[in-house]
PDB file of C-alpha atoms and ligand atoms in Angstrom:
ATOM      1  CA  MET A   1     -46.693 -28.560 156.373  1.00  0.00           C
ATOM      2  CA  MET A   2     -43.089 -28.923 155.656  1.00  0.00           C
ATOM      3  CA  ASN A   3     -43.462 -29.614 152.343  1.00  0.00           C
ATOM      4  CA  THR A   4     -45.236 -26.481 151.799  1.00  0.00           C
ATOM      5  CA  LEU A   5     -42.683 -24.615 153.533  1.00  0.00           C
ATOM      6  CA  ARG A   6     -40.203 -26.051 151.502  1.00  0.00           C
ATOM      7  CA  LYS A   7     -41.855 -25.212 148.267  1.00  0.00           C
ATOM      8  CA  MET A   8     -42.719 -21.450 149.676  1.00  0.00           C
ATOM      9  CA  MET A   9     -38.844 -21.042 150.271  1.00  0.00           C
ATOM     10  CA  VAL A  10     -38.100 -22.675 146.710  1.00  0.00           C
ATOM     11  CA  ARG A  11     -40.595 -20.379 145.619  1.00  0.00           C
ATOM     12  CA  GLU A  12     -38.787 -17.620 147.103  1.00  0.00           C
ATOM     13  CA  GLY A  13     -34.951 -18.419 145.834  1.00  0.00           C
ATOM     14  CA  ILE A  14     -33.451 -20.406 148.231  1.00  0.00           C
ATOM     15  CA  ASP A  15     -31.643 -23.731 146.343  1.00  0.00           C
ATOM     16  CA  VAL A  16     -31.025 -25.867 149.022  1.00  0.00           C
ATOM     17  CA  PHE A  17     -33.511 -27.024 151.710  1.00  0.00           C
ATOM     18  CA  GLY A  18     -33.112 -29.481 154.510  1.00  0.00           C
ATOM     19  CA  THR A  19     -34.403 -30.643 157.693  1.00  0.00           C
ATOM     20  CA  SER A  20     -32.931 -32.312 160.872  1.00  0.00           C
ATOM     21  CA  ASP A  21     -32.961 -32.977 164.654  1.00  0.00           C
ATOM     22  CA  VAL A  22     -30.325 -31.264 166.054  1.00  0.00           C
ATOM     23  CA  THR A  23     -31.116 -32.983 169.639  1.00  0.00           C
ATOM     24  CA  GLY A  24     -27.616 -33.066 172.041  1.00  0.00           C
ATOM     25  CA  TYR A  25     -26.012 -30.305 169.511  1.00  0.00           C
ATOM     26  CA  VAL A  26     -27.987 -26.843 169.756  1.00  0.00           C
ATOM     27  CA  PRO A  27     -26.525 -24.992 172.978  1.00  0.00           C
ATOM     28  CA  ASP A  28     -28.638 -24.254 176.355  1.00  0.00           C
ATOM     29  CA  GLN A  29     -30.204 -21.485 175.286  1.00  0.00           C
ATOM     30  CA  PHE A  30     -31.938 -22.812 172.638  1.00  0.00           C
ATOM     31  CA  ALA A  31     -32.719 -26.286 174.278  1.00  0.00           C
ATOM     32  CA  SER A  32     -36.218 -25.975 173.583  1.00  0.00           C
ATOM     33  CA  THR A  33     -35.837 -25.372 169.499  1.00  0.00           C
ATOM     34  CA  PRO A  34     -34.144 -28.874 168.808  1.00  0.00           C
ATOM     35  CA  TYR A  35     -35.216 -29.485 165.341  1.00  0.00           C
ATOM     36  CA  ALA A  36     -33.713 -27.653 162.201  1.00  0.00           C
ATOM     37  CA  VAL A  37     -34.456 -26.127 158.934  1.00  0.00           C
ATOM     38  CA  THR A  38     -31.420 -25.550 156.393  1.00  0.00           C
ATOM     39  CA  LEU A  39     -31.815 -23.239 153.988  1.00  0.00           C
ATOM     40  CA  GLY A  40     -28.984 -22.355 151.340  1.00  0.00           C
ATOM     41  CA  VAL A  41     -28.677 -20.201 148.294  1.00  0.00           C
ATOM     42  CA  ARG A  42     -25.490 -21.290 145.551  1.00  0.00           C
ATOM     43  CA  LEU A  43     -23.081 -18.681 144.862  1.00  0.00           C
ATOM     44  CA  SER A  44     -22.665 -17.472 141.468  1.00  0.00           C
ATOM     45  CA  ASP A  45     -20.296 -19.405 139.541  1.00  0.00           C
ATOM     46  CA  ALA A  46     -19.155 -16.173 137.189  1.00  0.00           C
ATOM     47  CA  VAL A  47     -18.269 -14.304 140.599  1.00  0.00           C
ATOM     48  CA  MET A  48     -16.867 -17.825 142.054  1.00  0.00           C
ATOM     49  CA  GLN A  49     -14.509 -18.549 138.992  1.00  0.00           C
ATOM     50  CA  ASP A  50     -12.790 -15.171 139.937  1.00  0.00           C
ATOM     51  CA  VAL A  51     -12.288 -15.549 143.250  1.00  0.00           C
ATOM     52  CA  VAL A  52      -9.667 -18.729 142.522  1.00  0.00           C
ATOM     53  CA  HIS A  53      -6.802 -16.176 143.233  1.00  0.00           C
ATOM     54  CA  GLY A  54      -8.112 -14.106 145.644  1.00  0.00           C
ATOM     55  CA  PRO A  55     -11.018 -12.331 146.775  1.00  0.00           C
ATOM     56  CA  THR A  56     -12.582  -9.769 144.699  1.00  0.00           C
ATOM     57  CA  LYS A  57     -15.086  -6.406 145.530  1.00  0.00           C
ATOM     58  CA  ILE A  58     -17.635  -8.179 143.953  1.00  0.00           C
ATOM     59  CA  TYR A  59     -17.090 -11.495 145.748  1.00  0.00           C
ATOM     60  CA  PHE A  60     -17.618  -9.505 148.939  1.00  0.00           C
ATOM     61  CA  HIS A  61     -20.835  -7.734 147.783  1.00  0.00           C
ATOM     62  CA  HIS A  62     -22.443 -11.039 146.424  1.00  0.00           C
ATOM     63  CA  TYR A  63     -21.496 -12.872 149.780  1.00  0.00           C
ATOM     64  CA  ARG A  64     -22.816  -9.942 151.748  1.00  0.00           C
ATOM     65  CA  THR A  65     -25.791 -10.049 149.397  1.00  0.00           C
ATOM     66  CA  ALA A  66     -26.785 -13.887 149.890  1.00  0.00           C
ATOM     67  CA  ASN A  67     -26.095 -13.836 153.515  1.00  0.00           C
ATOM     68  CA  ALA A  68     -28.959 -10.971 153.979  1.00  0.00           C
ATOM     69  CA  PHE A  69     -31.062 -12.846 151.245  1.00  0.00           C
ATOM     70  CA  LEU A  70     -30.827 -15.740 153.451  1.00  0.00           C
ATOM     71  CA  ASP A  71     -31.453 -14.075 157.001  1.00  0.00           C
ATOM     72  CA  MET A  72     -34.710 -12.738 155.201  1.00  0.00           C
ATOM     73  CA  CYS A  73     -35.818 -16.091 154.352  1.00  0.00           C
ATOM     74  CA  ALA A  74     -34.914 -17.536 157.568  1.00  0.00           C
ATOM     75  CA  LEU A  75     -37.276 -14.899 159.067  1.00  0.00           C
ATOM     76  CA  LYS A  76     -40.012 -15.908 156.754  1.00  0.00           C
ATOM     77  CA  CYS A  77     -39.350 -19.417 157.822  1.00  0.00           C
ATOM     78  CA  VAL A  78     -40.048 -18.266 161.835  1.00  0.00           C
ATOM     79  CA  ILE A  79     -43.175 -16.451 160.726  1.00  0.00           C
ATOM     80  CA  TYR A  80     -44.593 -19.197 158.756  1.00  0.00           C
ATOM     81  CA  LEU A  81     -43.592 -21.542 161.793  1.00  0.00           C
ATOM     82  CA  GLY A  82     -45.411 -19.013 164.061  1.00  0.00           C
ATOM     83  CA  ARG A  83     -47.980 -18.671 162.713  1.00  0.00           C
ATOM     84  CA  HIS A  84     -48.819 -23.113 162.563  1.00  0.00           C
ATOM     85  CA  GLY A  85     -48.080 -22.868 166.656  1.00  0.00           C
ATOM     86  CA  TYR A  86     -44.341 -23.590 166.783  1.00  0.00           C
ATOM     87  CA  ASN A  87     -41.282 -21.799 168.570  1.00  0.00           C
ATOM     88  CA  ALA A  88     -38.692 -20.994 165.751  1.00  0.00           C
ATOM     89  CA  VAL A  89     -35.817 -18.786 165.947  1.00  0.00           C
ATOM     90  CA  ALA A  90     -33.225 -17.713 163.040  1.00  0.00           C
ATOM     91  CA  ILE A  91     -29.714 -17.981 163.557  1.00  0.00           C
ATOM     92  CA  PRO A  92     -27.826 -15.871 161.191  1.00  0.00           C
ATOM     93  CA  ALA A  93     -26.462 -16.729 157.823  1.00  0.00           C
ATOM     94  CA  SER A  94     -23.307 -15.069 158.993  1.00  0.00           C
ATOM     95  CA  GLN A  95     -22.609 -13.885 162.753  1.00  0.00           C
ATOM     96  CA  THR A  96     -19.845 -14.718 165.014  1.00  0.00           C
ATOM     97  CA  THR A  97     -20.779 -14.815 168.475  1.00  0.00           C
ATOM     98  CA  ASN A  98     -17.576 -16.699 170.272  1.00  0.00           C
ATOM     99  CA  SER A  99     -14.603 -14.417 171.553  1.00  0.00           C
ATOM    100  CA  ALA A 100     -12.101 -15.124 169.104  1.00  0.00           C
ATOM    101  CA  ALA A 101     -14.718 -14.292 165.945  1.00  0.00           C
ATOM    102  CA  THR A 102     -14.334 -17.709 164.590  1.00  0.00           C
ATOM    103  CA  ALA A 103     -18.086 -19.140 165.102  1.00  0.00           C
ATOM    104  CA  GLY A 104     -21.547 -18.252 165.826  1.00  0.00           C
ATOM    105  CA  ASP A 105     -24.266 -19.569 168.153  1.00  0.00           C
ATOM    106  CA  PHE A 106     -24.767 -22.717 166.124  1.00  0.00           C
ATOM    107  CA  SER A 107     -23.285 -24.433 163.212  1.00  0.00           C
ATOM    108  CA  HIS A 108     -25.299 -24.461 160.137  1.00  0.00           C
ATOM    109  CA  LYS A 109     -22.660 -27.381 158.668  1.00  0.00           C
ATOM    110  CA  THR A 110     -23.955 -29.400 161.473  1.00  0.00           C
ATOM    111  CA  ALA A 111     -27.905 -28.904 160.897  1.00  0.00           C
ATOM    112  CA  ALA A 112     -26.922 -29.352 156.982  1.00  0.00           C
ATOM    113  CA  ASN A 113     -24.823 -32.635 157.563  1.00  0.00           C
ATOM    114  CA  LEU A 114     -27.857 -33.946 159.492  1.00  0.00           C
ATOM    115  CA  SER A 115     -29.861 -33.437 157.132  1.00  0.00           C
ATOM    116  CA  GLY A 116     -28.155 -35.223 154.572  1.00  0.00           C
ATOM    117  CA  LEU A 117     -27.143 -32.137 152.131  1.00  0.00           C
ATOM    118  CA  GLY A 118     -23.575 -32.890 152.197  1.00  0.00           C
ATOM    119  CA  PHE A 119     -20.354 -33.461 154.337  1.00  0.00           C
ATOM    120  CA  ILE A 120     -17.909 -31.541 155.474  1.00  0.00           C
ATOM    121  CA  GLY A 121     -14.248 -30.959 153.079  1.00  0.00           C
ATOM    122  CA  LYS A 122     -10.563 -30.842 154.050  1.00  0.00           C
ATOM    123  CA  SER A 123     -11.353 -27.016 153.850  1.00  0.00           C
ATOM    124  CA  GLY A 124     -13.892 -27.012 156.476  1.00  0.00           C
ATOM    125  CA  LEU A 125     -16.608 -26.007 154.137  1.00  0.00           C
ATOM    126  CA  PHE A 126     -19.535 -27.968 153.901  1.00  0.00           C
ATOM    127  CA  VAL A 127     -19.717 -29.698 150.728  1.00  0.00           C
ATOM    128  CA  THR A 128     -23.220 -30.117 149.164  1.00  0.00           C
ATOM    129  CA  GLU A 129     -24.070 -32.493 146.415  1.00  0.00           C
ATOM    130  CA  GLN A 130     -25.284 -29.828 143.845  1.00  0.00           C
ATOM    131  CA  TYR A 131     -23.091 -27.278 144.042  1.00  0.00           C
ATOM    132  CA  GLY A 132     -20.022 -28.114 146.541  1.00  0.00           C
ATOM    133  CA  PRO A 133     -18.928 -25.112 148.744  1.00  0.00           C
ATOM    134  CA  ARG A 134     -20.385 -22.503 146.337  1.00  0.00           C
ATOM    135  CA  VAL A 135     -23.136 -22.258 149.088  1.00  0.00           C
ATOM    136  CA  ARG A 136     -24.067 -19.960 151.822  1.00  0.00           C
ATOM    137  CA  PHE A 137     -26.773 -21.430 154.816  1.00  0.00           C
ATOM    138  CA  ALA A 138     -28.709 -20.320 157.441  1.00  0.00           C
ATOM    139  CA  THR A 139     -30.963 -22.068 159.907  1.00  0.00           C
ATOM    140  CA  VAL A 140     -33.656 -21.722 162.018  1.00  0.00           C
ATOM    141  CA  LEU A 141     -34.303 -23.555 165.074  1.00  0.00           C
ATOM    142  CA  THR A 142     -37.711 -25.014 166.093  1.00  0.00           C
ATOM    143  CA  ASP A 143     -39.648 -26.862 168.416  1.00  0.00           C
ATOM    144  CA  HIS A 144     -41.830 -28.593 164.980  1.00  0.00           C
ATOM    145  CA  LYS A 145     -40.231 -32.073 165.024  1.00  0.00           C
ATOM    146  CA  LEU A 146     -37.990 -32.833 162.198  1.00  0.00           C
ATOM    147  CA  HIS A 147     -35.683 -35.546 161.262  1.00  0.00           C
ATOM    148  CA  GLY A 148     -32.944 -36.073 158.659  1.00  0.00           C
ATOM    149  CA  LYS A 149     -30.490 -38.656 157.430  1.00  0.00           C
ATOM    150  CA  GLY A 150     -26.952 -37.765 157.922  1.00  0.00           C
ATOM    151  CA  ILE A 151     -23.993 -38.213 155.668  1.00  0.00           C
ATOM    152  CA  GLN A 152     -21.146 -39.828 157.981  1.00  0.00           C
ATOM    153  CA  THR A 153     -18.206 -39.310 155.891  1.00  0.00           C
ATOM    154  CA  SER A 154     -15.820 -37.336 153.619  1.00  0.00           C
ATOM    155  CA  ARG A 155     -16.186 -37.668 150.266  1.00  0.00           C
ATOM    156  CA  CYS A 156     -12.841 -35.418 149.800  1.00  0.00           C
ATOM    157  CA  GLY A 157     -10.736 -38.714 148.470  1.00  0.00           C
ATOM    158  CA  ASP A 158      -7.358 -37.833 147.550  1.00  0.00           C
ATOM    159  CA  CYS A 159      -7.881 -34.484 146.602  1.00  0.00           C
ATOM    160  CA  THR A 160      -6.102 -32.052 148.433  1.00  0.00           C
ATOM    161  CA  LEU A 161      -6.632 -28.804 146.035  1.00  0.00           C
ATOM    162  CA  CYS A 162      -7.794 -26.693 148.649  1.00  0.00           C
ATOM    163  CA  MET A 163      -4.946 -27.140 150.734  1.00  0.00           C
ATOM    164  CA  ARG A 164      -2.723 -26.365 148.132  1.00  0.00           C
ATOM    165  CA  ALA A 165      -4.501 -23.471 147.363  1.00  0.00           C
ATOM    166  CA  CYS A 166      -4.892 -21.803 150.779  1.00  0.00           C
ATOM    167  CA  PRO A 167      -2.454 -18.871 151.114  1.00  0.00           C
ATOM    168  CA  CYS A 168      -1.478 -19.564 154.740  1.00  0.00           C
ATOM    169  CA  GLY A 169      -1.660 -23.192 155.276  1.00  0.00           C
ATOM    170  CA  ALA A 170      -4.765 -23.232 157.354  1.00  0.00           C
ATOM    171  CA  ILE A 171      -6.133 -26.441 155.753  1.00  0.00           C
ATOM    172  CA  ILE A 172      -4.216 -29.459 157.475  1.00  0.00           C
ATOM    173  CA  GLY A 173      -5.627 -31.697 154.973  1.00  0.00           C
ATOM    174  CA  SER A 174      -7.132 -34.258 157.252  1.00  0.00           C
ATOM    175  CA  HIS A 175     -10.722 -36.008 156.354  1.00  0.00           C
ATOM    176  CA  TRP A 176     -13.234 -35.086 158.141  1.00  0.00           C
ATOM    177  CA  THR A 177     -15.356 -37.668 160.350  1.00  0.00           C
ATOM    178  CA  GLN A 178     -18.530 -36.893 162.307  1.00  0.00           C
ATOM    179  CA  ASN A 179     -16.301 -36.934 165.641  1.00  0.00           C
ATOM    180  CA  SER A 180     -13.790 -34.373 163.782  1.00  0.00           C
ATOM    181  CA  ALA A 181     -13.077 -31.393 165.817  1.00  0.00           C
ATOM    182  CA  ARG A 182     -12.753 -28.074 163.813  1.00  0.00           C
ATOM    183  CA  ASP A 183      -9.304 -27.601 165.090  1.00  0.00           C
ATOM    184  CA  ASP A 184      -8.307 -31.008 163.619  1.00  0.00           C
ATOM    185  CA  ILE A 185      -9.760 -29.654 159.718  1.00  0.00           C
ATOM    186  CA  VAL A 186      -8.873 -26.222 159.552  1.00  0.00           C
ATOM    187  CA  ASP A 187      -7.150 -23.799 161.881  1.00  0.00           C
ATOM    188  CA  ALA A 188      -9.289 -21.117 161.862  1.00  0.00           C
ATOM    189  CA  ALA A 189      -7.688 -18.260 163.924  1.00  0.00           C
ATOM    190  CA  LEU A 190      -4.725 -17.972 161.222  1.00  0.00           C
ATOM    191  CA  CYS A 191      -7.459 -18.230 158.305  1.00  0.00           C
ATOM    192  CA  ARG A 192      -9.056 -15.158 159.866  1.00  0.00           C
ATOM    193  CA  GLU A 193      -5.502 -13.704 160.536  1.00  0.00           C
ATOM    194  CA  HIS A 194      -4.243 -14.309 156.922  1.00  0.00           C
ATOM    195  CA  MET A 195      -7.707 -12.350 155.817  1.00  0.00           C
ATOM    196  CA  LYS A 196      -7.264  -9.480 158.197  1.00  0.00           C
ATOM    197  CA  GLU A 197      -4.006  -8.704 156.866  1.00  0.00           C
ATOM    198  CA  LYS A 198      -4.035  -9.483 153.266  1.00  0.00           C
ATOM    199  CA  TYR A 199      -7.726  -8.471 152.604  1.00  0.00           C
ATOM    200  CA  ALA A 200      -8.073  -5.814 154.657  1.00  0.00           C
ATOM    201  CA  MET A 201      -9.006  -3.535 151.352  1.00  0.00           C
ATOM    202  CA  ILE A 202     -12.144  -6.156 150.059  1.00  0.00           C
ATOM    203  CA  GLY A 203     -14.848  -6.410 152.841  1.00  0.00           C
ATOM    204  CA  ARG A 204     -12.422  -5.141 155.951  1.00  0.00           C
ATOM    205  CA  GLY A 205     -10.164  -8.569 155.376  1.00  0.00           C
ATOM    206  CA  ALA A 206     -13.746 -10.738 156.198  1.00  0.00           C
ATOM    207  CA  VAL A 207     -13.420 -13.472 153.314  1.00  0.00           C
ATOM    208  CA  CYS A 208     -11.421 -14.878 150.924  1.00  0.00           C
ATOM    209  CA  GLY A 209     -12.929 -18.036 148.922  1.00  0.00           C
ATOM    210  CA  ILE A 210      -9.991 -19.376 147.351  1.00  0.00           C
ATOM    211  CA  CYS A 211     -10.471 -22.763 148.913  1.00  0.00           C
ATOM    212  CA  ALA A 212     -14.652 -22.899 148.142  1.00  0.00           C
ATOM    213  CA  ALA A 213     -13.567 -21.524 144.392  1.00  0.00           C
ATOM    214  CA  VAL A 214     -11.244 -24.420 144.050  1.00  0.00           C
ATOM    215  CA  CYS A 215     -13.221 -27.179 145.005  1.00  0.00           C
ATOM    216  CA  PRO A 216     -14.186 -29.604 142.141  1.00  0.00           C
ATOM    217  CA  TYR A 217     -17.124 -30.443 143.522  1.00  0.00           C
ATOM    218  CA  GLY A 218     -19.254 -27.116 142.819  1.00  0.00           C
ATOM    219  CA  LYS A 219     -16.981 -26.260 139.688  1.00  0.00           C
ATOM    220  CA  SER A 220     -18.948 -27.010 136.483  1.00  0.00           C
ATOM    221  CA  ARG A 221     -21.815 -28.516 138.756  1.00  0.00           C
ATOM    222  CA  ASN A 222     -19.971 -31.380 139.792  1.00  0.00           C
ATOM    223  CA  SER A 223     -21.611 -33.518 142.001  1.00  0.00           C
ATOM    224  CA  TYR A 224     -20.670 -36.613 144.187  1.00  0.00           C
TER     225      TYR A 224
HETATM  226  S1  SF4 B   1     -10.738 -18.627 153.056  1.00  0.00           S
HETATM  227 FE1  SF4 B   1      -8.522 -18.620 152.467  1.00  0.00          FE
HETATM  228  S2  SF4 B   1      -7.284 -18.220 154.178  1.00  0.00           S
HETATM  229 FE2  SF4 B   1      -8.975 -19.395 154.678  1.00  0.00          FE
HETATM  230  S3  SF4 B   1      -8.547 -21.613 154.979  1.00  0.00           S
HETATM  231 FE3  SF4 B   1      -9.676 -20.990 152.604  1.00  0.00          FE
HETATM  232  S4  SF4 B   1      -8.270 -20.648 151.287  1.00  0.00           S
HETATM  233 FE4  SF4 B   1      -7.601 -20.404 153.272  1.00  0.00          FE
HETATM  234  S1  SF4 B   2     -10.594 -29.337 147.302  1.00  0.00           S
HETATM  235 FE1  SF4 B   2     -10.616 -31.603 147.157  1.00  0.00          FE
HETATM  236  S2  SF4 B   2      -9.768 -31.882 149.630  1.00  0.00           S
HETATM  237 FE2  SF4 B   2     -10.886 -29.805 149.360  1.00  0.00          FE
HETATM  238  S3  SF4 B   2     -13.070 -29.674 150.064  1.00  0.00           S
HETATM  239 FE3  SF4 B   2     -12.813 -30.038 147.896  1.00  0.00          FE
HETATM  240  S4  SF4 B   2     -13.002 -32.022 147.216  1.00  0.00           S
HETATM  241 FE4  SF4 B   2     -12.468 -32.060 149.486  1.00  0.00          FE
END
């Protein structure tokens, strides 16, 4: 059944598909759906190459369209699982729900990492094997039993490109481990404030993308 779902999602246009057991990681409200399907769509290299010095209007549009597409695919996933007798809930591709507006109901990165799709870079972005950080994600939580094989360590090595490129110094430069808190890796509030202040004319200051654009993983499809 999951193989059929995977094929269906690939036919829809999904580039990255993974499954994982997220028991212990989901908040109480989702305790009855402790397994995850991760859906990812890669961002266009033609768009990303122009973001190296800052976001562009076309990047914002692309980012928003990719998120809407992911939300539609996640809904199709929920419908498919429902028709096979399983409960499922789609976590939106891009919706912040905490008071600081820096996190959603559940971390796509956690599910993607536990699926074995990649690791979290010094940028705090999820770095996939095939497309580096040039990927947007959505997650479907379900009670259909699933498993995955997580990636335990950072593969950034000595690279500090994202840290040096960040215009506001929000990237701390630490190597991620599965025990890292986000604050150990990136100052999300500083990043958000910088975007609001400097890029208000592009997507009302909600995107930047420099750290994703400069990462060697994903650039020219370098894989690790
Ligand atoms: S999105 Fe921009 S401001 Fe935020 S951490 Fe990345 S480079 Fe820095
Ligand atoms: S730019 Fe370098 S340090 Fe930053 S996430 Fe990519 S590989 Fe890691």
